[in-house]
PDB file of C-alpha atoms in Angstrom:
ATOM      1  CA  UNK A 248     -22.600 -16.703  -4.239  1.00  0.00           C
ATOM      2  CA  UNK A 249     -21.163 -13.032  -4.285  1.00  0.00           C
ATOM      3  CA  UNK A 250     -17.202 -12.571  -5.187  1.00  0.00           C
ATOM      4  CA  UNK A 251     -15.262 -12.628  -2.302  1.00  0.00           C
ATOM      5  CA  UNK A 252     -14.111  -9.503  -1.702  1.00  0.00           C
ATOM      6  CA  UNK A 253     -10.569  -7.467  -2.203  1.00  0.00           C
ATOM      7  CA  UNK A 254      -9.778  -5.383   0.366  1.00  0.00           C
ATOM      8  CA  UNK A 255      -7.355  -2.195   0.672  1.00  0.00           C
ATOM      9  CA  UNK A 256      -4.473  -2.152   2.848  1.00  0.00           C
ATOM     10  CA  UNK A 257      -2.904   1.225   3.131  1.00  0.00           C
ATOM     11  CA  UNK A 258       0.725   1.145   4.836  1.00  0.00           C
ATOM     12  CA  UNK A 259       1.300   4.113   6.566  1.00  0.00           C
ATOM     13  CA  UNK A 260       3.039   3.880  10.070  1.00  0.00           C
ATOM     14  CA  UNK A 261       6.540   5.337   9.651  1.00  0.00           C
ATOM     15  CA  UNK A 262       8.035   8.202  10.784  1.00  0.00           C
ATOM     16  CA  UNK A 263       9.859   9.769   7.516  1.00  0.00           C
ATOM     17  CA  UNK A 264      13.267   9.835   9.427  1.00  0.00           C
ATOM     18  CA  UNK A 265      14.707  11.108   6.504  1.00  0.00           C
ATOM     19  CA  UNK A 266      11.969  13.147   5.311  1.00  0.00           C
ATOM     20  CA  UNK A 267      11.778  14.637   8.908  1.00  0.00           C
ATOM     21  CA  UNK A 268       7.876  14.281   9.616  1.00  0.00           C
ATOM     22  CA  UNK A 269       5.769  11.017   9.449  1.00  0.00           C
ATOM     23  CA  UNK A 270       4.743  10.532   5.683  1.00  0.00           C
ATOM     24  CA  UNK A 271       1.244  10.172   6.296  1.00  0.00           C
ATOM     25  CA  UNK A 272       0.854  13.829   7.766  1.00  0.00           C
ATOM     26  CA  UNK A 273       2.531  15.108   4.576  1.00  0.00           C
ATOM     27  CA  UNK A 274       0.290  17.080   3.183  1.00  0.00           C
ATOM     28  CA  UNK A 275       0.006  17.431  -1.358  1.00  0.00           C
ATOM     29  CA  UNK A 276      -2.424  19.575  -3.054  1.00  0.00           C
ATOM     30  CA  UNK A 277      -3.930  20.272   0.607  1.00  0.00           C
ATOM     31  CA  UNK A 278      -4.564  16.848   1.768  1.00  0.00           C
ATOM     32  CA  UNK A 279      -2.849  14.475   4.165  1.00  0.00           C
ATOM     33  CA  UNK A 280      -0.981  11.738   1.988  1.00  0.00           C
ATOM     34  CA  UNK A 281      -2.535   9.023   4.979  1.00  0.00           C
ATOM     35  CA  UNK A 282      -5.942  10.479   3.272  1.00  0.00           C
ATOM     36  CA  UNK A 283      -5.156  10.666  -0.641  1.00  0.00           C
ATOM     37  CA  UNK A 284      -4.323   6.624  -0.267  1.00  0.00           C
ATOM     38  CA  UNK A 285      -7.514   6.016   1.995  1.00  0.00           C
ATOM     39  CA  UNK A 286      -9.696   7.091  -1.288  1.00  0.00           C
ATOM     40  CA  UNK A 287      -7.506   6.053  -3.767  1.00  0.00           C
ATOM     41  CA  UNK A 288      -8.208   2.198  -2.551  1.00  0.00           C
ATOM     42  CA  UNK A 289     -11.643   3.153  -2.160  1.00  0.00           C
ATOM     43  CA  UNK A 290     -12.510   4.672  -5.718  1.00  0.00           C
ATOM     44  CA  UNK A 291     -10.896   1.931  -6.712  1.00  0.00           C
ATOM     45  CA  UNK A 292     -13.146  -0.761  -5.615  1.00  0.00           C
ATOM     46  CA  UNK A 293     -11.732  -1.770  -2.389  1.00  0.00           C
ATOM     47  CA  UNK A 294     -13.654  -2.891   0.560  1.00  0.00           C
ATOM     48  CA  UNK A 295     -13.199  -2.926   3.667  1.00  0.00           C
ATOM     49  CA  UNK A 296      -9.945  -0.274   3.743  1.00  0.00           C
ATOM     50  CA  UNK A 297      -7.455  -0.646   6.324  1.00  0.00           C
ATOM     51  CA  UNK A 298      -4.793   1.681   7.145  1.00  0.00           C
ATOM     52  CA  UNK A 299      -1.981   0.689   9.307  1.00  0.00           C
ATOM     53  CA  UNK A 300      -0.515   3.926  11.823  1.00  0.00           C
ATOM     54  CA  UNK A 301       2.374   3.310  14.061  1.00  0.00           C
ATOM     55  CA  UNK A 302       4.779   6.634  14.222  1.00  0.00           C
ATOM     56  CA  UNK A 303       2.848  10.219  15.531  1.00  0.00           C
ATOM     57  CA  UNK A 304      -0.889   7.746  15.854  1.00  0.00           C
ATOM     58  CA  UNK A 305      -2.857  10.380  17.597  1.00  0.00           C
ATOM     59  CA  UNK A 306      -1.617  13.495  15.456  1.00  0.00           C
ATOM     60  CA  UNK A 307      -2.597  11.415  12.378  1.00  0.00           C
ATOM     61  CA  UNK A 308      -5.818  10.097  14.088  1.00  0.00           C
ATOM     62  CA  UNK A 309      -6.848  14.168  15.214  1.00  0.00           C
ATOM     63  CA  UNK A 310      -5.549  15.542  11.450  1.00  0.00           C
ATOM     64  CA  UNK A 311      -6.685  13.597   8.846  1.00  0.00           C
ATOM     65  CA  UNK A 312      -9.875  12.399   7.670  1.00  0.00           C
ATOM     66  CA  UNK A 313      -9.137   8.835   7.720  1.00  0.00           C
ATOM     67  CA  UNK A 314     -12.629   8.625   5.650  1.00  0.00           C
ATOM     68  CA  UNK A 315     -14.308   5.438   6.502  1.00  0.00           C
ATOM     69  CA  UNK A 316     -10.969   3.497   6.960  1.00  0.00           C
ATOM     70  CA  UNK A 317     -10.494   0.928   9.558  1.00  0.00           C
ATOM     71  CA  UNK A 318      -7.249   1.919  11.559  1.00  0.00           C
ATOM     72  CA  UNK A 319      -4.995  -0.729  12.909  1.00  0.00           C
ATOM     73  CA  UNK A 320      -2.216   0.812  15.521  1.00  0.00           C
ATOM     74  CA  UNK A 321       1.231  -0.930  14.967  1.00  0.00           C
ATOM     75  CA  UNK A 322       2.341  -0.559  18.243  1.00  0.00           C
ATOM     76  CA  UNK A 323       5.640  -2.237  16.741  1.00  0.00           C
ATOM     77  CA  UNK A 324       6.057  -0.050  13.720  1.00  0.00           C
ATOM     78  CA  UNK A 325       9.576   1.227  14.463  1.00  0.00           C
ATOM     79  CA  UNK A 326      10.845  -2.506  13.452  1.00  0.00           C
ATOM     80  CA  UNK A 327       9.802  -1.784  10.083  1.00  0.00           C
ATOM     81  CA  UNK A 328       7.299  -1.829   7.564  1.00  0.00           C
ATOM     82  CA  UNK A 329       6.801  -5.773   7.853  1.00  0.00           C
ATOM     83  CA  UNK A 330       5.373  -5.659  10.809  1.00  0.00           C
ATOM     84  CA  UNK A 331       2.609  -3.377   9.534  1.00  0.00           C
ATOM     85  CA  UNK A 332       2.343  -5.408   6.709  1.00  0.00           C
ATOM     86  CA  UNK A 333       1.402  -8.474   9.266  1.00  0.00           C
ATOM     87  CA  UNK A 334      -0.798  -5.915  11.374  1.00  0.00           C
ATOM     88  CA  UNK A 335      -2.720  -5.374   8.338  1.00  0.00           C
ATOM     89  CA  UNK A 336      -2.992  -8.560   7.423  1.00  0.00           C
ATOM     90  CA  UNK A 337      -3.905 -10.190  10.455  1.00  0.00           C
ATOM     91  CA  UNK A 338      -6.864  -7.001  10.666  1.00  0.00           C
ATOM     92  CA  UNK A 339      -8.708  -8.046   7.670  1.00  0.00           C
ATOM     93  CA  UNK A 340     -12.225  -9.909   7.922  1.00  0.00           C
ATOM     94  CA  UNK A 341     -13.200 -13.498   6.542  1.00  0.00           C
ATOM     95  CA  UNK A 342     -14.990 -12.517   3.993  1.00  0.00           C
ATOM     96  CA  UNK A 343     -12.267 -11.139   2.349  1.00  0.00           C
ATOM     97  CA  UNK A 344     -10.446 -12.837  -0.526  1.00  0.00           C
ATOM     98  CA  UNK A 345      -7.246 -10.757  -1.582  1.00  0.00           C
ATOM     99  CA  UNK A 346      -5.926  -7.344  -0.857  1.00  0.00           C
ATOM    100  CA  UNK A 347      -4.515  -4.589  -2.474  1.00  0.00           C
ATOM    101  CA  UNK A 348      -1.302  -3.471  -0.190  1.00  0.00           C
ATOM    102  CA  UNK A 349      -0.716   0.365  -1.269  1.00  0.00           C
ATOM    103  CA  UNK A 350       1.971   2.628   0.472  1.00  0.00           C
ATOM    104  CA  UNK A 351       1.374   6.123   1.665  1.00  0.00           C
ATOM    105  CA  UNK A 352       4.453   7.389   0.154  1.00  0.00           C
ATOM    106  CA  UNK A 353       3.370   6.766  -3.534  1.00  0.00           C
ATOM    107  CA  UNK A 354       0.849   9.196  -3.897  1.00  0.00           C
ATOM    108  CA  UNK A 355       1.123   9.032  -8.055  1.00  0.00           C
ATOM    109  CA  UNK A 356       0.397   5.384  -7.832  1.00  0.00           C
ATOM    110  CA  UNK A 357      -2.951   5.627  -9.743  1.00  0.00           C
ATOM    111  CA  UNK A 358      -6.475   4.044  -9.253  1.00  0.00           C
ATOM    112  CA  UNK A 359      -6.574   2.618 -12.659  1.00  0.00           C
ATOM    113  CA  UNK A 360      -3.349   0.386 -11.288  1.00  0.00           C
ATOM    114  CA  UNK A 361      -5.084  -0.890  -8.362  1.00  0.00           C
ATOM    115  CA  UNK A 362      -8.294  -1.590 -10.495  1.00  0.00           C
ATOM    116  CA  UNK A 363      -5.805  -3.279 -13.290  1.00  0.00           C
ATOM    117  CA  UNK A 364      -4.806  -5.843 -10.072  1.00  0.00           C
ATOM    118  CA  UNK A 365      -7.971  -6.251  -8.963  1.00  0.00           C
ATOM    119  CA  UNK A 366      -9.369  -7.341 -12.763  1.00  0.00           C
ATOM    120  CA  UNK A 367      -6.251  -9.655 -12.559  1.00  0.00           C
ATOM    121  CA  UNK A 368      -7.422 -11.421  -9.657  1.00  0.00           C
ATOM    122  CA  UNK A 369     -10.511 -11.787 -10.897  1.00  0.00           C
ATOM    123  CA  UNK A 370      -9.298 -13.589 -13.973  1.00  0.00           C
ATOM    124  CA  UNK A 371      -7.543 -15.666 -11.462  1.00  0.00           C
ATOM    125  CA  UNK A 372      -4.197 -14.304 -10.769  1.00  0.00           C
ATOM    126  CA  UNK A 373      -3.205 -14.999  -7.200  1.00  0.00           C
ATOM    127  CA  UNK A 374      -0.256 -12.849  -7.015  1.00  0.00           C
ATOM    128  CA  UNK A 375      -0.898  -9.316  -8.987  1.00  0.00           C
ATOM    129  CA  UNK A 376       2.391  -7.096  -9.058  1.00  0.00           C
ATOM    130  CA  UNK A 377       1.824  -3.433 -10.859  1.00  0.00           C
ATOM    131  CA  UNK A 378       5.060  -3.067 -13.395  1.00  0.00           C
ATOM    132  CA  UNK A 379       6.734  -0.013 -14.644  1.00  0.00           C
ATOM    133  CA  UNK A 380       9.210   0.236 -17.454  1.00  0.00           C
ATOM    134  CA  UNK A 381       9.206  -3.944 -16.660  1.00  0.00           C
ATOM    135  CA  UNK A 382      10.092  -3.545 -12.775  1.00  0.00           C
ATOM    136  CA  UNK A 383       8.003  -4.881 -10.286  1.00  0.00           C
ATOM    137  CA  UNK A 384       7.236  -1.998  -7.642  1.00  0.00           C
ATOM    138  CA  UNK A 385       3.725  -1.109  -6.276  1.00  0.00           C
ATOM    139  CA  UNK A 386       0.926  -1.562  -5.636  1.00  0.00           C
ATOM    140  CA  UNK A 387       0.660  -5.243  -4.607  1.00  0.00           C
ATOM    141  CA  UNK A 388      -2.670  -7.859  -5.028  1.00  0.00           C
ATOM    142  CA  UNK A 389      -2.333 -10.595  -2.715  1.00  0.00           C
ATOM    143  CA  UNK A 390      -4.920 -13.181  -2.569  1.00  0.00           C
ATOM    144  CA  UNK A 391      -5.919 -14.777   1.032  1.00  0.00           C
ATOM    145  CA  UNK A 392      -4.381 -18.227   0.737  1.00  0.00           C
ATOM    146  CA  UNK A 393      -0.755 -16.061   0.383  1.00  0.00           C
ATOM    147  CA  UNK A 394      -0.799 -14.047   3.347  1.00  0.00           C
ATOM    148  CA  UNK A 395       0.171 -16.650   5.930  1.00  0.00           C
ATOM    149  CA  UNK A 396       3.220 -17.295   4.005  1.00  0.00           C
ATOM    150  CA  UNK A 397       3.580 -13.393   3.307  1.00  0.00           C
ATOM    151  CA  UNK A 398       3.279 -12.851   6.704  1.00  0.00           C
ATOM    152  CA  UNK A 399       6.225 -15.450   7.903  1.00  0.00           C
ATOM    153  CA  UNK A 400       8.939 -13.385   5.702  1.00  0.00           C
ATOM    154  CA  UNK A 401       7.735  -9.671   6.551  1.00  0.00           C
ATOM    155  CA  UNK A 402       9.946  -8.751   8.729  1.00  0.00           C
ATOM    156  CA  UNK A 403      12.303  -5.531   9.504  1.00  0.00           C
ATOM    157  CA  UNK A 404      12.219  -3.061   6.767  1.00  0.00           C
ATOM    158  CA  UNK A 405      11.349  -6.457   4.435  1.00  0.00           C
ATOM    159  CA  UNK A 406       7.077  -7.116   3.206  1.00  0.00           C
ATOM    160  CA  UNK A 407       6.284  -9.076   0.683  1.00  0.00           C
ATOM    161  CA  UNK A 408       9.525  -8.956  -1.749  1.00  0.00           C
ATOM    162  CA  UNK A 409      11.066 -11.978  -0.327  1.00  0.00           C
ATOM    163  CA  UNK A 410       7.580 -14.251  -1.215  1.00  0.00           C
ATOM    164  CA  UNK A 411       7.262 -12.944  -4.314  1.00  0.00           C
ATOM    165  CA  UNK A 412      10.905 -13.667  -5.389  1.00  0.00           C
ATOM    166  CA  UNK A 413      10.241 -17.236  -3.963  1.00  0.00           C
ATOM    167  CA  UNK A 414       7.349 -17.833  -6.061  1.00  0.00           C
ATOM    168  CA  UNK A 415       7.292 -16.277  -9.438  1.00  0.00           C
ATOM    169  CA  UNK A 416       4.860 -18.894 -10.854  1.00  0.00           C
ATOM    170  CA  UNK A 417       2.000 -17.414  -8.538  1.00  0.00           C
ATOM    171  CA  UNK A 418       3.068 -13.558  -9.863  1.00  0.00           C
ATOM    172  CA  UNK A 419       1.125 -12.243 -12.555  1.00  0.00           C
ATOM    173  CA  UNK A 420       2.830  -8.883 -13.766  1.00  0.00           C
ATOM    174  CA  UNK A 421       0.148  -6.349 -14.515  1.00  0.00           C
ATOM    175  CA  UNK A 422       1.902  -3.420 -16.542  1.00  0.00           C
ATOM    176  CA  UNK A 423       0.949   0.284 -15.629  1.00  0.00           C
ATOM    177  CA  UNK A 424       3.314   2.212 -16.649  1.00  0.00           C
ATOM    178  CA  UNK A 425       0.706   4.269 -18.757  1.00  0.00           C
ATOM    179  CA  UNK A 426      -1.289   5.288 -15.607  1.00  0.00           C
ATOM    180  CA  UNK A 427       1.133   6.637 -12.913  1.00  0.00           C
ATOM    181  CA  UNK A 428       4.054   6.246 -11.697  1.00  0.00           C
ATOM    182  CA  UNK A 429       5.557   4.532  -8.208  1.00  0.00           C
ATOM    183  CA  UNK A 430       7.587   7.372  -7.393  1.00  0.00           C
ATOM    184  CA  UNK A 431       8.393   7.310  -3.653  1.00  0.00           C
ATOM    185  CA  UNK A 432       8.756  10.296  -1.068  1.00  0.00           C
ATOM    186  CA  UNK A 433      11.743  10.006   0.761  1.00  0.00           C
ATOM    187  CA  UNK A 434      13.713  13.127   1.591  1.00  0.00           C
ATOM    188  CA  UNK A 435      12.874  16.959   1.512  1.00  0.00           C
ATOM    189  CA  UNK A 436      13.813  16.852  -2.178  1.00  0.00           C
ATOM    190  CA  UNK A 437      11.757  14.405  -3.134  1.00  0.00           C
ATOM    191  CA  UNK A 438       8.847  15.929  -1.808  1.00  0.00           C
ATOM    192  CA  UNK A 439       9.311  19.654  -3.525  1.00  0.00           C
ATOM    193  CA  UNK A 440       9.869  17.737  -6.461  1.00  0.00           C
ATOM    194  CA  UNK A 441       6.306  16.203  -6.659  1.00  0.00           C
ATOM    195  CA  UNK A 442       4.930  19.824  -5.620  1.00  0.00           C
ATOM    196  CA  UNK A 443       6.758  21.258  -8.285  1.00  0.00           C
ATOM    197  CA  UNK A 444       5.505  18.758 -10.441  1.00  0.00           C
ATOM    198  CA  UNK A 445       8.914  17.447 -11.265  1.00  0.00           C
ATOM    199  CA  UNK A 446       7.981  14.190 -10.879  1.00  0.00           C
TER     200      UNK A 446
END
């Protein structure tokens, strides 16, 4: 019997209020963030992708590439990022055993991190949390039998922190601080930053 398979959930439905554009239109070294995390999960072993679009949907939709991914429309997005954590969830075939849950505004999140979860869960981690300098940030393995209770917490601005704080046995802590970085884009700043290569 094949290995049940780990998709790639791509978060990317907010409108950058701060930033002042959606962050999945931002574009860095001439492509759209929405499309750097698309093949990021994808070079990375992940299959199906699924990318989860709430805020500007059909700019996104005509701009960016959206290579292959399956989009889910959060039609609920301005409540927060759990309820496109639930949309992408609840989007994912049966055949799929665990999920990598990336966001679009962590474009120096690395494929060698998501590939470091993935080998977790195959050496049966059920939780997989990338670590830098020893803090838990992103991105996240979840394995299936996780996401109904995942799903029951994300809500508001809130995903998956609140499970994983609940249930530290199931979290296996997968260090990557040698391949990347989980440096966010928030704000204007932020964003020339990266471009400068500040950060």
């Amino acid at each position: 019997m094949p290995e049940p398979s780990v998709a790639g959930l791509l978060l990317a439905a907010g409108a950058g209020r701060r930033l002042g554009q959606p962050k999945a239109l931002v574009e860095l070294d001439g492509r759209p963030l929405v499309d750097r995390g698309i093949t990021l999960l994808r070079d990375a072993g992940c299959t199906p992708v699924h990318v989860v679009l709430g805020a500007a949907y059909d700019q996104v939709v005509a701009a960016a590439a959206l290579d292959g991914a399956t989009v889910v429309h959060n039609r609920d997005w301005r409540s927060g990022m759990g309820s496109s954590l639930r949309a992408g969830l609840a989007s994912l075939p049966p055949h799929v055993g665990a999920v990598v849950v990336a966001l679009v505004d962590q474009p120096r999140v690395t494929g060698e991190a998501v590939r470091r979860l993935i080998r977790a869960y195959r050496s049966g981690a059920t939780v997989a949390v990338a670590t830098y300098d020893d803090q838990p940030r992103n991105p996240v393995l979840l394995a299936r039998p996780t996401w109904a209770a995942v799903a029951e917490v994300a809500h508001g601005d809130v995903g998956a922190r609140p499970f994983l704080r609940a249930h530290p046995d199931l979290v296996t802590r997968v260090p990557c601080d040698d391949v990347g970085s989980p440096e966010d884009i928030d704000t204007p700043d932020d964003l020339a930053a990266l471009r400068s290569g500040d950060r």
